[in-house]
Amino acid sequence: MEKTSQASGLQSLFPDKSSLSHPDFSHLGEEEKLIAKTIDMFVKDQVLPNNKNLEAHDYQTSKELFAAAGELGLLGVEVPEAFDGLEMSKKTSGLVAEKMGYGASFSVAFNIHSGVGTLPYVYFGTEVQKKRYLPKLASGEWVGAYALTEPNAGSDALAASTTAKIDETTGNWIINGEKQWITNAHIANVYVVFAKTEAGITAFIVEREFPGVSIGAEEKKLGIKGSSTATLILDDVKVGPQQVLGAVGKGHHIALNILNLARLKLAFANIGASKQALETAVKYAKERKQFNKALTAFPMIQEKLADMAISIYGAACSAYYTASVLDQLDGSSTEEQLIGSLARYAMDCSINKVYASETLHDCVDETLQIHGGYGYMQDYDVERQYRDARINRLFEGTNEINRLTIAKSFLKRYHQTEQAVVNPADIHGGRKDQFIQFSTYLLQVMMKALPVEKKENMDEKQMYLRVLSDVVKEIYIMKAAYLDAEQGGRGHCFQATESRCNL
Ligand SMILES: Cc1cc2nc3c(=O)[nH]c(=O)nc-3n(C[C@H](O)[C@H](O)[C@H](O)COP(=O)(O)OP(=O)(O)OC[C@H]3O[C@@H](n4cnc5c(N)ncnc54)[C@H](O)[C@@H]3O)c2cc1C
């Protein structure tokens, strides 16, 4: 079995200072602070006042918001400069997603566009493809979408029945099938479509104007009503070989690895939405009086606010840590190397997705509770926040599927790592990280007891994998928060939860 070079065994699988060249991972520079401020103003002045129009599926408003975001440079944060982007770090792109997380449904449209709707070209496109699509996507002239799901291929995403058959005489591909619940479906100009070929799943670039492409009716949804969700119908759509993205038969690598990055991006958006919920809760609790006191005077309400702040802090530390680690990945030259690098961080991305989406779930639930009956009324924004939050545990892989990814990726890395680990004799009250050490020690004990050594019949072992994923997730978050706190909590994670919530 190949061993990693890190010597600290089990502990090396969790956030670690040595994996960062600049350990102050949550600190924002002047440029990042300016970006944050710009987005705050964009969301406040342009996005939120238009939310009712977006919810009425006024596609023109969506397109204008995309153009405005493009003008501000927000759509090209991860696009190379050579293709009119800003080529900034994953940490900065995380900050952009976090700030945009305050933008209700537009945040979803934005994230899909700048994540799965753009990154496949950045990482897997040919020069010609990058030149054709990236400048348009970075400017907001075009909107992007990503079409993987089908009626019978949800969590089992690679069980696609959409087909692409090659016409041997012309070299063109003919695509047939239906892709379900595609975000941005009605406003997108270009879709990354996954279809079954004889060589396996392949990714294709399909433009809205190609003959045979049509869009079904808008879905009627519980929340995020301002984002377009509809079926992409592909009826004998003919595309040339230049529309194949990456290698024929290797589309599953693109689908899954781009999803890893999308999960981290979603975590950032959920952190923003959680902070928005906390701010909503604090504002209301300070204003509302019962028994002649503001709600903030009651310890049970204070406890709710404190729990929200703790979870948000953990989620933010973890997401900024992971983004900073991804920023330090070696520039991978070949498709194979890139896929390997991204796949190595599948566990980290899934941890962030699960933790941040569940933090958001708890935050909107408690914010509604603090509003009492008023929270149930549409006059109060928390009603929308509560409905909009629900999707996050479902898309970009359900949290069940992400928990399986955490456990399985952890097991793989665990078996590749020197297992000499935490010595119980080293855990003592004087250590600042004694709880993390003790938790890691318990995980070590657990690993000996769990019957997950062999890969066979993993479905039957799901309950063990579920427990393992939660233990691994909690230690990961604790260590990320510890690293930030070690720097005196000077970072953005701490400041941002504090700044607008003065009690
Ligand atoms: C509003 C919205 C927007 C979306 N946008 C897009 C998009 O832009 N592009 C795109 O391609 N897709 C999109 N999707 C699809 C989304 O990614 C899928 O809905 C999601 O992956 C889950 O698939 P499913 O809904 O078919 O659920 P299913 O796979 O049928 O799962 C149902 C339940 O069973 C659980 N389950 C399934 N398999 C297992 C297992 N092996 N072990 C344990 N539990 C399991 C799931 O966790 C879930 O709780 C969107 C969906 C929605 C609702």
Coordinates of C-alpha atoms and ligand atoms in Angstrom, one line a residue:
M1 CA 0.0 0.0 0.0
E2 CA 1.3 3.5 -0.9
K3 CA 2.0 5.6 2.1
T4 CA 1.8 9.4 2.2
S5 CA 4.9 11.4 3.1
Q6 CA 3.2 13.0 6.1
A7 CA 4.3 11.3 9.3
S8 CA 1.5 12.1 11.7
G9 CA -0.8 9.4 10.5
L10 CA -4.5 9.8 11.2
Q11 CA -4.0 13.4 12.2
S12 CA -2.7 14.3 8.8
L13 CA -6.2 13.7 7.4
F14 CA -7.5 16.7 9.3
P15 CA -6.8 20.4 9.0
D16 CA -3.2 21.0 9.6
K17 CA -1.0 24.1 9.6
S18 CA 1.7 22.3 7.7
S19 CA -0.7 21.9 4.7
L20 CA -0.9 25.7 4.3
S21 CA 2.0 27.9 3.2
H22 CA 0.1 30.9 4.6
P23 CA -1.6 29.5 7.8
D24 CA -3.6 32.7 8.3
F25 CA -6.3 31.2 6.1
S26 CA -9.3 33.2 7.1
H27 CA -7.7 36.6 7.1
L28 CA -8.9 38.9 4.3
G29 CA -6.6 41.3 2.4
E30 CA -7.6 44.8 1.3
E31 CA -8.6 43.6 -2.1
E32 CA -10.8 40.9 -0.7
K33 CA -12.5 43.3 1.7
L34 CA -13.3 45.6 -1.2
I35 CA -14.8 42.7 -3.1
A36 CA -16.9 41.8 -0.1
K37 CA -18.2 45.3 0.1
T38 CA -18.9 45.5 -3.6
I39 CA -21.1 42.3 -3.3
D40 CA -22.8 43.6 -0.2
M41 CA -23.9 46.6 -2.2
F42 CA -24.8 44.6 -5.3
V43 CA -27.0 42.3 -3.3
K44 CA -28.6 45.1 -1.3
D45 CA -29.2 47.5 -4.1
Q46 CA -29.8 45.3 -7.1
V47 CA -30.5 41.7 -6.2
L48 CA -32.9 41.7 -3.2
P49 CA -35.1 44.6 -4.5
N50 CA -35.7 42.4 -7.6
N51 CA -36.4 39.2 -5.8
K52 CA -40.2 39.4 -6.4
N53 CA -39.5 39.8 -10.2
L54 CA -37.2 36.9 -10.2
E55 CA -39.8 34.8 -8.4
A56 CA -42.3 35.7 -11.1
H57 CA -39.8 34.2 -13.6
D58 CA -39.0 37.5 -15.2
Y59 CA -36.0 36.2 -17.2
Q60 CA -35.0 39.6 -18.4
T61 CA -34.3 40.7 -14.8
S62 CA -32.2 37.5 -14.3
K63 CA -30.2 38.3 -17.4
E64 CA -29.7 41.9 -16.4
L65 CA -28.4 40.8 -13.0
F66 CA -26.0 38.4 -14.6
A67 CA -24.8 41.2 -16.9
A68 CA -24.3 43.5 -13.9
A69 CA -22.5 40.8 -11.9
G70 CA -20.3 40.3 -15.0
E71 CA -19.6 44.0 -15.2
L72 CA -18.4 43.9 -11.6
G73 CA -16.1 41.0 -12.4
L74 CA -17.9 38.6 -10.1
L75 CA -18.6 35.9 -12.7
G76 CA -15.0 35.6 -13.8
V77 CA -13.3 35.2 -10.4
E78 CA -12.1 31.6 -11.3
V79 CA -11.7 32.2 -15.0
P80 CA -8.1 32.7 -16.3
E81 CA -7.1 36.2 -17.2
A82 CA -6.3 35.0 -20.7
F83 CA -10.1 34.5 -21.1
D84 CA -11.2 37.8 -19.6
G85 CA -11.5 36.5 -16.0
L86 CA -9.8 37.7 -12.8
E87 CA -8.1 34.3 -12.1
M88 CA -8.4 34.7 -8.3
S89 CA -7.9 32.1 -5.6
K90 CA -10.5 29.5 -4.4
K91 CA -10.5 31.4 -1.1
T92 CA -11.6 34.6 -2.9
S93 CA -14.2 32.7 -4.9
G94 CA -15.5 31.3 -1.7
L95 CA -15.8 34.8 -0.3
V96 CA -17.7 35.8 -3.4
A97 CA -20.1 32.8 -3.0
E98 CA -20.5 33.6 0.8
K99 CA -21.4 37.2 0.2
M100 CA -23.7 36.2 -2.7
G101 CA -25.4 33.8 -0.3
Y102 CA -27.4 36.7 1.0
G103 CA -29.0 37.1 -2.4
A104 CA -31.9 34.6 -2.1
S105 CA -32.6 32.6 -5.4
F106 CA -30.1 34.6 -7.4
S107 CA -27.4 33.1 -5.3
V108 CA -28.4 29.7 -6.6
A109 CA -28.4 30.9 -10.3
F110 CA -25.1 32.6 -9.7
N111 CA -23.4 29.6 -8.1
I112 CA -24.5 27.2 -10.8
H113 CA -23.3 29.6 -13.5
S114 CA -19.9 30.4 -12.0
G115 CA -19.4 26.8 -10.6
V116 CA -20.6 23.8 -12.6
G117 CA -21.7 26.1 -15.5
T118 CA -18.2 27.6 -16.0
L119 CA -15.5 25.4 -14.3
P120 CA -15.8 22.4 -16.7
Y121 CA -14.4 24.7 -19.5
V122 CA -11.7 26.1 -17.2
Y123 CA -10.4 22.7 -16.2
F124 CA -11.3 20.5 -19.1
G125 CA -11.8 22.7 -22.1
T126 CA -9.6 22.9 -25.2
E127 CA -8.1 26.3 -26.0
V128 CA -10.7 26.7 -28.7
Q129 CA -13.5 25.9 -26.3
K130 CA -12.2 28.2 -23.6
K131 CA -11.9 31.0 -26.2
R132 CA -15.4 30.6 -27.4
Y133 CA -17.2 30.2 -24.0
L134 CA -15.2 31.6 -21.1
P135 CA -15.2 35.3 -22.1
K136 CA -19.0 35.2 -22.7
L137 CA -19.6 33.4 -19.3
A138 CA -17.3 35.8 -17.4
S139 CA -19.0 38.8 -18.8
G140 CA -22.5 37.6 -18.2
E141 CA -23.3 37.9 -21.9
W142 CA -24.1 34.2 -21.7
V143 CA -25.4 32.1 -18.8
G144 CA -24.2 28.6 -18.1
A145 CA -25.9 25.4 -16.8
Y146 CA -25.0 21.8 -16.0
A147 CA -27.2 18.9 -17.0
L148 CA -26.5 15.6 -15.3
T149 CA -29.7 14.5 -13.6
E150 CA -32.5 12.5 -15.3
P151 CA -35.8 11.1 -14.1
N152 CA -34.2 7.8 -13.3
A153 CA -30.7 9.0 -12.6
G154 CA -30.7 11.1 -9.5
S155 CA -28.2 10.1 -6.8
D156 CA -27.2 7.3 -9.2
A157 CA -26.2 10.1 -11.5
L158 CA -24.1 8.0 -13.9
A159 CA -27.1 5.7 -14.7
A160 CA -27.9 8.2 -17.6
S161 CA -30.2 7.1 -20.4
T162 CA -29.5 10.1 -22.5
T163 CA -27.5 8.8 -25.5
A164 CA -24.9 10.2 -27.9
K165 CA -24.3 8.2 -31.0
I166 CA -21.6 8.9 -33.5
D167 CA -22.4 9.2 -37.2
E168 CA -19.3 7.5 -38.6
T169 CA -19.6 9.2 -42.0
T170 CA -19.7 12.8 -40.7
G171 CA -18.0 12.3 -37.2
N172 CA -20.9 14.2 -35.7
W173 CA -22.7 13.1 -32.5
I174 CA -26.5 12.8 -32.2
I175 CA -27.8 13.4 -28.7
N176 CA -31.2 12.2 -27.5
G177 CA -32.7 12.3 -24.0
E178 CA -34.1 14.5 -21.2
K179 CA -32.2 16.1 -18.4
Q180 CA -34.4 16.9 -15.4
W181 CA -34.4 19.9 -12.9
I182 CA -31.7 21.8 -14.6
T183 CA -31.0 25.1 -12.8
N184 CA -30.8 28.1 -15.1
A185 CA -32.6 26.0 -17.8
H186 CA -34.6 28.9 -19.2
I187 CA -32.0 31.6 -19.0
A188 CA -28.9 29.6 -20.1
N189 CA -27.2 29.9 -23.4
V190 CA -25.0 26.8 -23.0
Y191 CA -25.3 23.5 -21.1
V192 CA -22.7 20.9 -20.1
V193 CA -24.6 17.7 -20.9
F194 CA -23.6 14.2 -19.9
A195 CA -24.6 11.4 -22.2
K196 CA -24.0 7.7 -22.6
T197 CA -21.7 6.7 -25.5
E198 CA -20.3 3.3 -26.4
A199 CA -17.1 4.3 -24.6
G200 CA -18.9 5.4 -21.5
I201 CA -20.3 8.7 -20.1
T202 CA -19.1 11.7 -22.1
A203 CA -19.5 15.4 -21.6
F204 CA -20.8 17.6 -24.4
I205 CA -21.2 21.3 -24.8
V206 CA -24.7 22.0 -26.1
E207 CA -25.8 25.5 -27.0
R208 CA -29.4 26.6 -26.6
E209 CA -29.7 27.6 -30.3
F210 CA -28.7 24.1 -31.6
P211 CA -31.6 22.6 -33.5
G212 CA -33.4 20.0 -31.4
V213 CA -32.8 21.7 -28.0
S214 CA -35.9 22.8 -26.1
I215 CA -36.8 23.6 -22.5
G216 CA -39.8 22.2 -20.6
A217 CA -42.1 24.2 -18.3
E218 CA -40.8 25.8 -15.1
E219 CA -41.1 23.5 -12.1
K220 CA -43.3 24.7 -9.3
K221 CA -41.0 24.6 -6.3
L222 CA -41.1 24.9 -2.5
G223 CA -38.3 27.5 -2.4
I224 CA -35.7 29.2 -4.5
K225 CA -38.6 30.2 -6.7
G226 CA -36.6 32.9 -8.4
S227 CA -34.2 30.4 -10.0
S228 CA -35.2 28.7 -13.2
T229 CA -35.6 24.9 -12.9
A230 CA -36.8 22.9 -15.9
T231 CA -36.2 20.0 -18.2
L232 CA -33.6 20.2 -20.9
I233 CA -35.0 18.3 -23.9
L234 CA -32.5 16.9 -26.5
D235 CA -34.2 15.6 -29.6
D236 CA -31.7 14.5 -32.3
V237 CA -29.3 17.3 -31.4
K238 CA -26.4 17.1 -33.8
V239 CA -23.0 18.3 -32.4
G240 CA -19.6 18.2 -34.0
P241 CA -16.6 16.6 -32.4
Q242 CA -15.4 20.0 -31.2
Q243 CA -18.3 20.0 -28.7
V244 CA -16.9 17.0 -26.8
L245 CA -15.6 18.3 -23.4
G246 CA -12.6 16.2 -22.1
A247 CA -12.0 12.7 -23.4
V248 CA -14.8 10.5 -24.9
G249 CA -15.9 8.0 -22.3
K250 CA -14.3 10.0 -19.4
G251 CA -17.2 12.3 -18.7
H252 CA -17.8 10.7 -15.3
H253 CA -14.5 12.2 -14.1
I254 CA -15.6 15.7 -15.1
A255 CA -19.1 15.2 -13.6
L256 CA -17.8 14.0 -10.2
N257 CA -14.8 16.2 -9.8
I258 CA -16.5 19.4 -10.8
L259 CA -19.2 18.4 -8.3
N260 CA -16.5 18.4 -5.6
L261 CA -15.7 22.0 -6.3
A262 CA -19.4 22.8 -6.5
R263 CA -20.0 21.3 -3.0
L264 CA -17.4 23.7 -1.5
K265 CA -18.9 26.6 -3.3
L266 CA -22.4 25.6 -2.0
A267 CA -21.0 25.5 1.5
F268 CA -19.8 29.1 1.2
A269 CA -23.2 30.2 -0.1
N270 CA -24.8 28.4 2.8
I271 CA -22.5 30.2 5.3
G272 CA -23.6 33.5 3.8
A273 CA -27.3 32.5 4.1
S274 CA -26.7 31.3 7.7
K275 CA -25.2 34.7 8.6
Q276 CA -28.2 36.4 7.1
A277 CA -30.5 34.2 9.2
L278 CA -28.5 35.0 12.4
E279 CA -28.7 38.7 11.6
T280 CA -32.4 38.4 11.0
A281 CA -32.8 36.6 14.3
V282 CA -30.8 39.1 16.3
K283 CA -32.6 42.1 14.8
Y284 CA -36.0 40.7 15.5
A285 CA -35.1 39.4 19.0
K286 CA -33.8 42.9 20.0
E287 CA -37.0 44.6 18.7
R288 CA -39.7 42.2 19.9
K289 CA -40.8 42.6 23.5
Q290 CA -42.7 40.1 25.6
F291 CA -43.2 40.2 29.4
N292 CA -41.8 43.8 29.2
K293 CA -38.4 42.6 28.0
A294 CA -36.7 42.2 24.6
L295 CA -36.4 38.6 23.6
T296 CA -32.6 38.9 23.8
A297 CA -33.0 39.1 27.6
F298 CA -34.2 35.5 27.7
P299 CA -31.4 32.8 28.2
M300 CA -33.3 30.3 26.0
I301 CA -33.2 32.8 23.1
Q302 CA -29.6 33.7 23.9
E303 CA -28.7 30.0 23.7
K304 CA -30.2 29.8 20.2
L305 CA -28.2 32.8 19.0
A306 CA -25.0 31.4 20.5
D307 CA -25.5 28.0 18.9
M308 CA -26.1 29.6 15.5
A309 CA -22.9 31.6 15.9
I310 CA -20.9 28.6 17.0
S311 CA -22.0 26.5 14.0
I312 CA -21.4 29.4 11.5
Y313 CA -18.0 30.0 12.9
G314 CA -17.1 26.2 12.5
A315 CA -18.5 26.1 9.0
A316 CA -16.6 29.3 7.9
C317 CA -13.3 28.1 9.4
S318 CA -13.6 24.8 7.7
A319 CA -14.6 26.2 4.3
Y320 CA -11.8 28.8 4.2
Y321 CA -9.3 26.2 5.3
T322 CA -10.3 23.8 2.5
A323 CA -10.3 26.6 -0.1
S324 CA -6.8 27.6 1.0
V325 CA -5.5 24.0 0.7
L326 CA -7.0 23.8 -2.8
D327 CA -5.3 27.0 -3.7
Q328 CA -2.0 25.3 -2.9
L329 CA -2.5 22.4 -5.2
D330 CA 0.3 22.0 -7.7
G331 CA -0.7 23.3 -11.2
S332 CA -1.8 20.0 -12.6
S333 CA -0.8 19.9 -16.3
T334 CA -2.6 16.8 -17.6
E335 CA -6.3 15.9 -17.3
E336 CA -5.3 12.8 -15.4
Q337 CA -3.2 14.7 -12.8
L338 CA -6.0 17.3 -12.4
I339 CA -8.6 14.6 -11.7
G340 CA -6.2 13.0 -9.2
S341 CA -5.7 16.3 -7.3
L342 CA -9.4 17.2 -7.2
A343 CA -10.4 13.6 -6.2
R344 CA -8.0 13.7 -3.2
Y345 CA -10.1 16.5 -1.7
A346 CA -13.5 14.9 -2.2
M347 CA -13.8 14.2 1.5
D348 CA -13.0 17.8 2.5
C349 CA -15.5 19.2 0.0
S350 CA -18.3 16.8 1.1
I351 CA -17.6 17.7 4.8
N352 CA -18.1 21.3 4.0
K353 CA -21.3 20.7 2.0
V354 CA -22.9 18.6 4.8
Y355 CA -21.8 20.8 7.7
A356 CA -22.7 24.1 6.1
S357 CA -26.1 23.0 4.7
E358 CA -27.0 21.5 8.1
T359 CA -25.8 24.7 9.8
L360 CA -28.1 26.7 7.5
H361 CA -31.0 24.3 8.3
D362 CA -30.6 24.8 12.0
C363 CA -30.1 28.6 11.6
V364 CA -33.3 29.2 9.6
D365 CA -35.3 26.9 11.8
E366 CA -34.2 28.7 15.0
T367 CA -34.6 32.1 13.4
L368 CA -38.2 31.2 12.5
Q369 CA -38.7 29.9 16.1
I370 CA -37.5 33.2 17.5
H371 CA -40.0 35.0 15.3
G372 CA -42.8 32.9 16.8
G373 CA -46.0 33.0 14.7
Y374 CA -44.8 36.0 12.8
G375 CA -42.1 33.8 11.3
Y376 CA -44.8 31.7 9.7
M377 CA -46.2 34.7 7.8
Q378 CA -44.9 35.8 4.4
D379 CA -44.6 39.4 5.5
Y380 CA -41.3 38.4 7.3
D381 CA -38.2 37.5 5.3
V382 CA -37.5 34.4 7.5
E383 CA -40.4 32.6 5.8
R384 CA -38.6 32.8 2.5
Q385 CA -35.2 32.0 4.1
Y386 CA -36.7 28.8 5.6
R387 CA -38.2 27.6 2.3
D388 CA -35.1 28.6 0.3
A389 CA -32.8 26.7 2.7
R390 CA -34.4 23.3 2.2
I391 CA -32.9 22.5 -1.2
N392 CA -29.3 22.7 0.1
R393 CA -29.5 19.2 1.7
L394 CA -30.8 17.8 -1.5
F395 CA -28.8 19.1 -4.5
E396 CA -25.1 18.8 -5.3
G397 CA -25.5 15.3 -4.0
T398 CA -27.9 14.7 -1.1
N399 CA -26.4 14.8 2.3
E400 CA -26.7 11.0 2.5
I401 CA -24.7 10.6 -0.6
N402 CA -22.1 13.2 0.7
R403 CA -21.9 11.3 4.0
L404 CA -21.0 8.1 2.0
T405 CA -18.4 10.1 0.1
I406 CA -16.9 11.4 3.4
A407 CA -16.7 7.9 4.9
K408 CA -15.4 6.1 1.8
S409 CA -12.8 8.8 1.0
F410 CA -11.7 8.8 4.6
L411 CA -11.3 5.0 4.6
K412 CA -9.2 5.2 1.4
R413 CA -6.9 7.9 2.8
Y414 CA -6.7 6.2 6.2
H415 CA -5.5 3.0 4.6
Q416 CA -2.9 4.9 2.6
T417 CA -1.6 6.7 5.7
E418 CA 0.8 5.6 8.4
Q419 CA -1.6 4.6 11.2
A420 CA 0.7 5.3 14.2
V421 CA -1.4 7.9 15.8
V422 CA -2.5 9.5 19.0
N423 CA -0.9 8.2 22.1
P424 CA -3.4 8.5 25.0
A425 CA -0.5 9.4 27.3
D426 CA 0.0 12.6 25.4
I427 CA -3.6 13.8 26.1
H428 CA -3.7 15.9 29.2
G429 CA -5.5 19.0 30.6
G430 CA -2.6 21.3 29.8
R431 CA -3.0 20.8 26.0
K432 CA -5.1 23.5 24.3
D433 CA -6.2 21.0 21.8
Q434 CA -6.9 18.2 24.3
F435 CA -10.5 17.7 23.1
I436 CA -9.4 17.3 19.5
Q437 CA -6.6 14.9 20.6
F438 CA -9.1 12.9 22.6
S439 CA -11.7 12.8 19.7
T440 CA -8.9 11.7 17.3
Y441 CA -7.9 9.0 19.8
L442 CA -11.5 7.8 20.0
L443 CA -11.7 7.7 16.2
Q444 CA -8.6 5.6 16.2
V445 CA -10.3 3.2 18.7
M446 CA -13.4 3.2 16.5
M447 CA -11.5 2.3 13.4
K448 CA -10.3 -0.9 15.0
A449 CA -13.9 -1.9 15.9
L450 CA -15.8 -0.9 12.7
P451 CA -16.3 -3.7 10.3
V452 CA -15.5 -1.6 7.2
E453 CA -12.0 -2.9 6.5
K454 CA -13.1 -4.8 3.3
K455 CA -14.9 -3.0 0.4
E456 CA -17.5 -5.7 -0.1
N457 CA -21.2 -5.1 0.7
M458 CA -20.7 -1.5 1.6
D459 CA -24.4 -0.8 1.2
E460 CA -25.1 -3.1 4.1
K461 CA -22.6 -1.2 6.2
Q462 CA -24.2 2.2 5.7
M463 CA -25.0 2.7 9.3
Y464 CA -21.3 2.3 10.3
L465 CA -20.3 4.6 7.4
R466 CA -22.9 7.2 8.5
V467 CA -21.5 7.3 12.1
L468 CA -17.9 7.3 10.8
S469 CA -18.7 10.2 8.4
D470 CA -20.2 12.3 11.3
V471 CA -17.2 11.6 13.6
V472 CA -14.7 12.5 10.8
K473 CA -16.7 15.7 10.0
E474 CA -16.9 16.9 13.5
I475 CA -13.1 16.5 14.1
Y476 CA -12.4 18.2 10.8
I477 CA -14.5 21.2 11.8
M478 CA -13.0 21.3 15.3
K479 CA -9.5 21.3 13.9
A480 CA -10.2 24.1 11.4
A481 CA -11.8 26.2 14.1
Y482 CA -8.8 25.5 16.4
L483 CA -6.3 26.6 13.7
D484 CA -8.3 29.9 13.3
A485 CA -8.5 30.4 17.0
E486 CA -4.8 29.8 17.4
Q487 CA -4.3 32.9 15.4
G488 CA -6.3 34.8 17.9
G489 CA -9.5 34.6 15.9
R490 CA -8.3 37.5 13.9
G491 CA -9.7 35.9 10.7
H492 CA -12.8 36.7 8.7
C493 CA -14.7 33.7 10.1
F494 CA -14.8 35.3 13.5
Q495 CA -15.3 38.9 12.5
A496 CA -18.1 38.2 10.1
T497 CA -20.3 36.4 12.6
E498 CA -19.6 39.2 15.1
S499 CA -19.8 42.4 13.0
R500 CA -23.5 42.8 12.3
C501 CA -24.8 41.0 15.3
N502 CA -24.0 43.4 18.2
L503 CA -26.2 42.3 21.0
Ligands
LIG1 C1 -34.3 22.7 -7.3 C2 -33.3 21.7 -7.9 C3 -32.3 22.1 -8.7 C4 -31.4 21.1 -9.3 N1 -30.5 21.5 -10.2 C5 -29.8 20.6 -10.9 C6 -28.9 21.0 -11.9 O1 -28.7 22.2 -12.2 N2 -28.2 20.0 -12.6 C7 -28.4 18.7 -12.4 O2 -27.8 17.8 -13.0 N3 -29.2 18.3 -11.3 C8 -29.9 19.2 -10.6 N4 -30.8 18.8 -9.6 C9 -30.9 17.4 -9.3 C10 -30.3 17.0 -7.9 O3 -28.9 17.0 -8.0 C11 -30.9 15.7 -7.5 O4 -32.2 15.9 -7.1 C12 -30.2 15.0 -6.4 O5 -28.9 14.6 -6.8 C13 -30.9 13.8 -5.8 O6 -31.5 13.0 -6.7 P1 -33.0 12.6 -6.6 O7 -33.8 13.8 -6.4 O8 -33.4 11.8 -7.8 O9 -33.1 11.7 -5.3 P2 -32.9 10.1 -5.2 O10 -31.6 9.7 -5.8 O11 -34.1 9.4 -5.7 O12 -32.9 9.9 -3.6 C14 -34.0 9.9 -2.8 C15 -33.6 9.7 -1.3 O13 -32.9 8.4 -1.2 C16 -31.6 8.7 -0.7 N5 -30.6 7.8 -1.3 C17 -30.4 7.6 -2.7 N6 -29.4 6.7 -2.9 C18 -29.0 6.3 -1.6 C19 -28.0 5.4 -1.2 N7 -27.2 4.8 -2.0 N8 -27.8 5.3 0.2 C20 -28.6 6.0 1.0 N9 -29.5 6.9 0.7 C21 -29.7 7.0 -0.7 C22 -31.2 10.1 -1.0 O14 -30.3 10.7 -0.2 C23 -32.6 10.8 -0.9 O15 -32.9 11.1 0.5 C24 -31.6 19.8 -9.0 C25 -32.6 19.4 -8.1 C26 -33.5 20.3 -7.6 C27 -34.6 19.8 -6.7

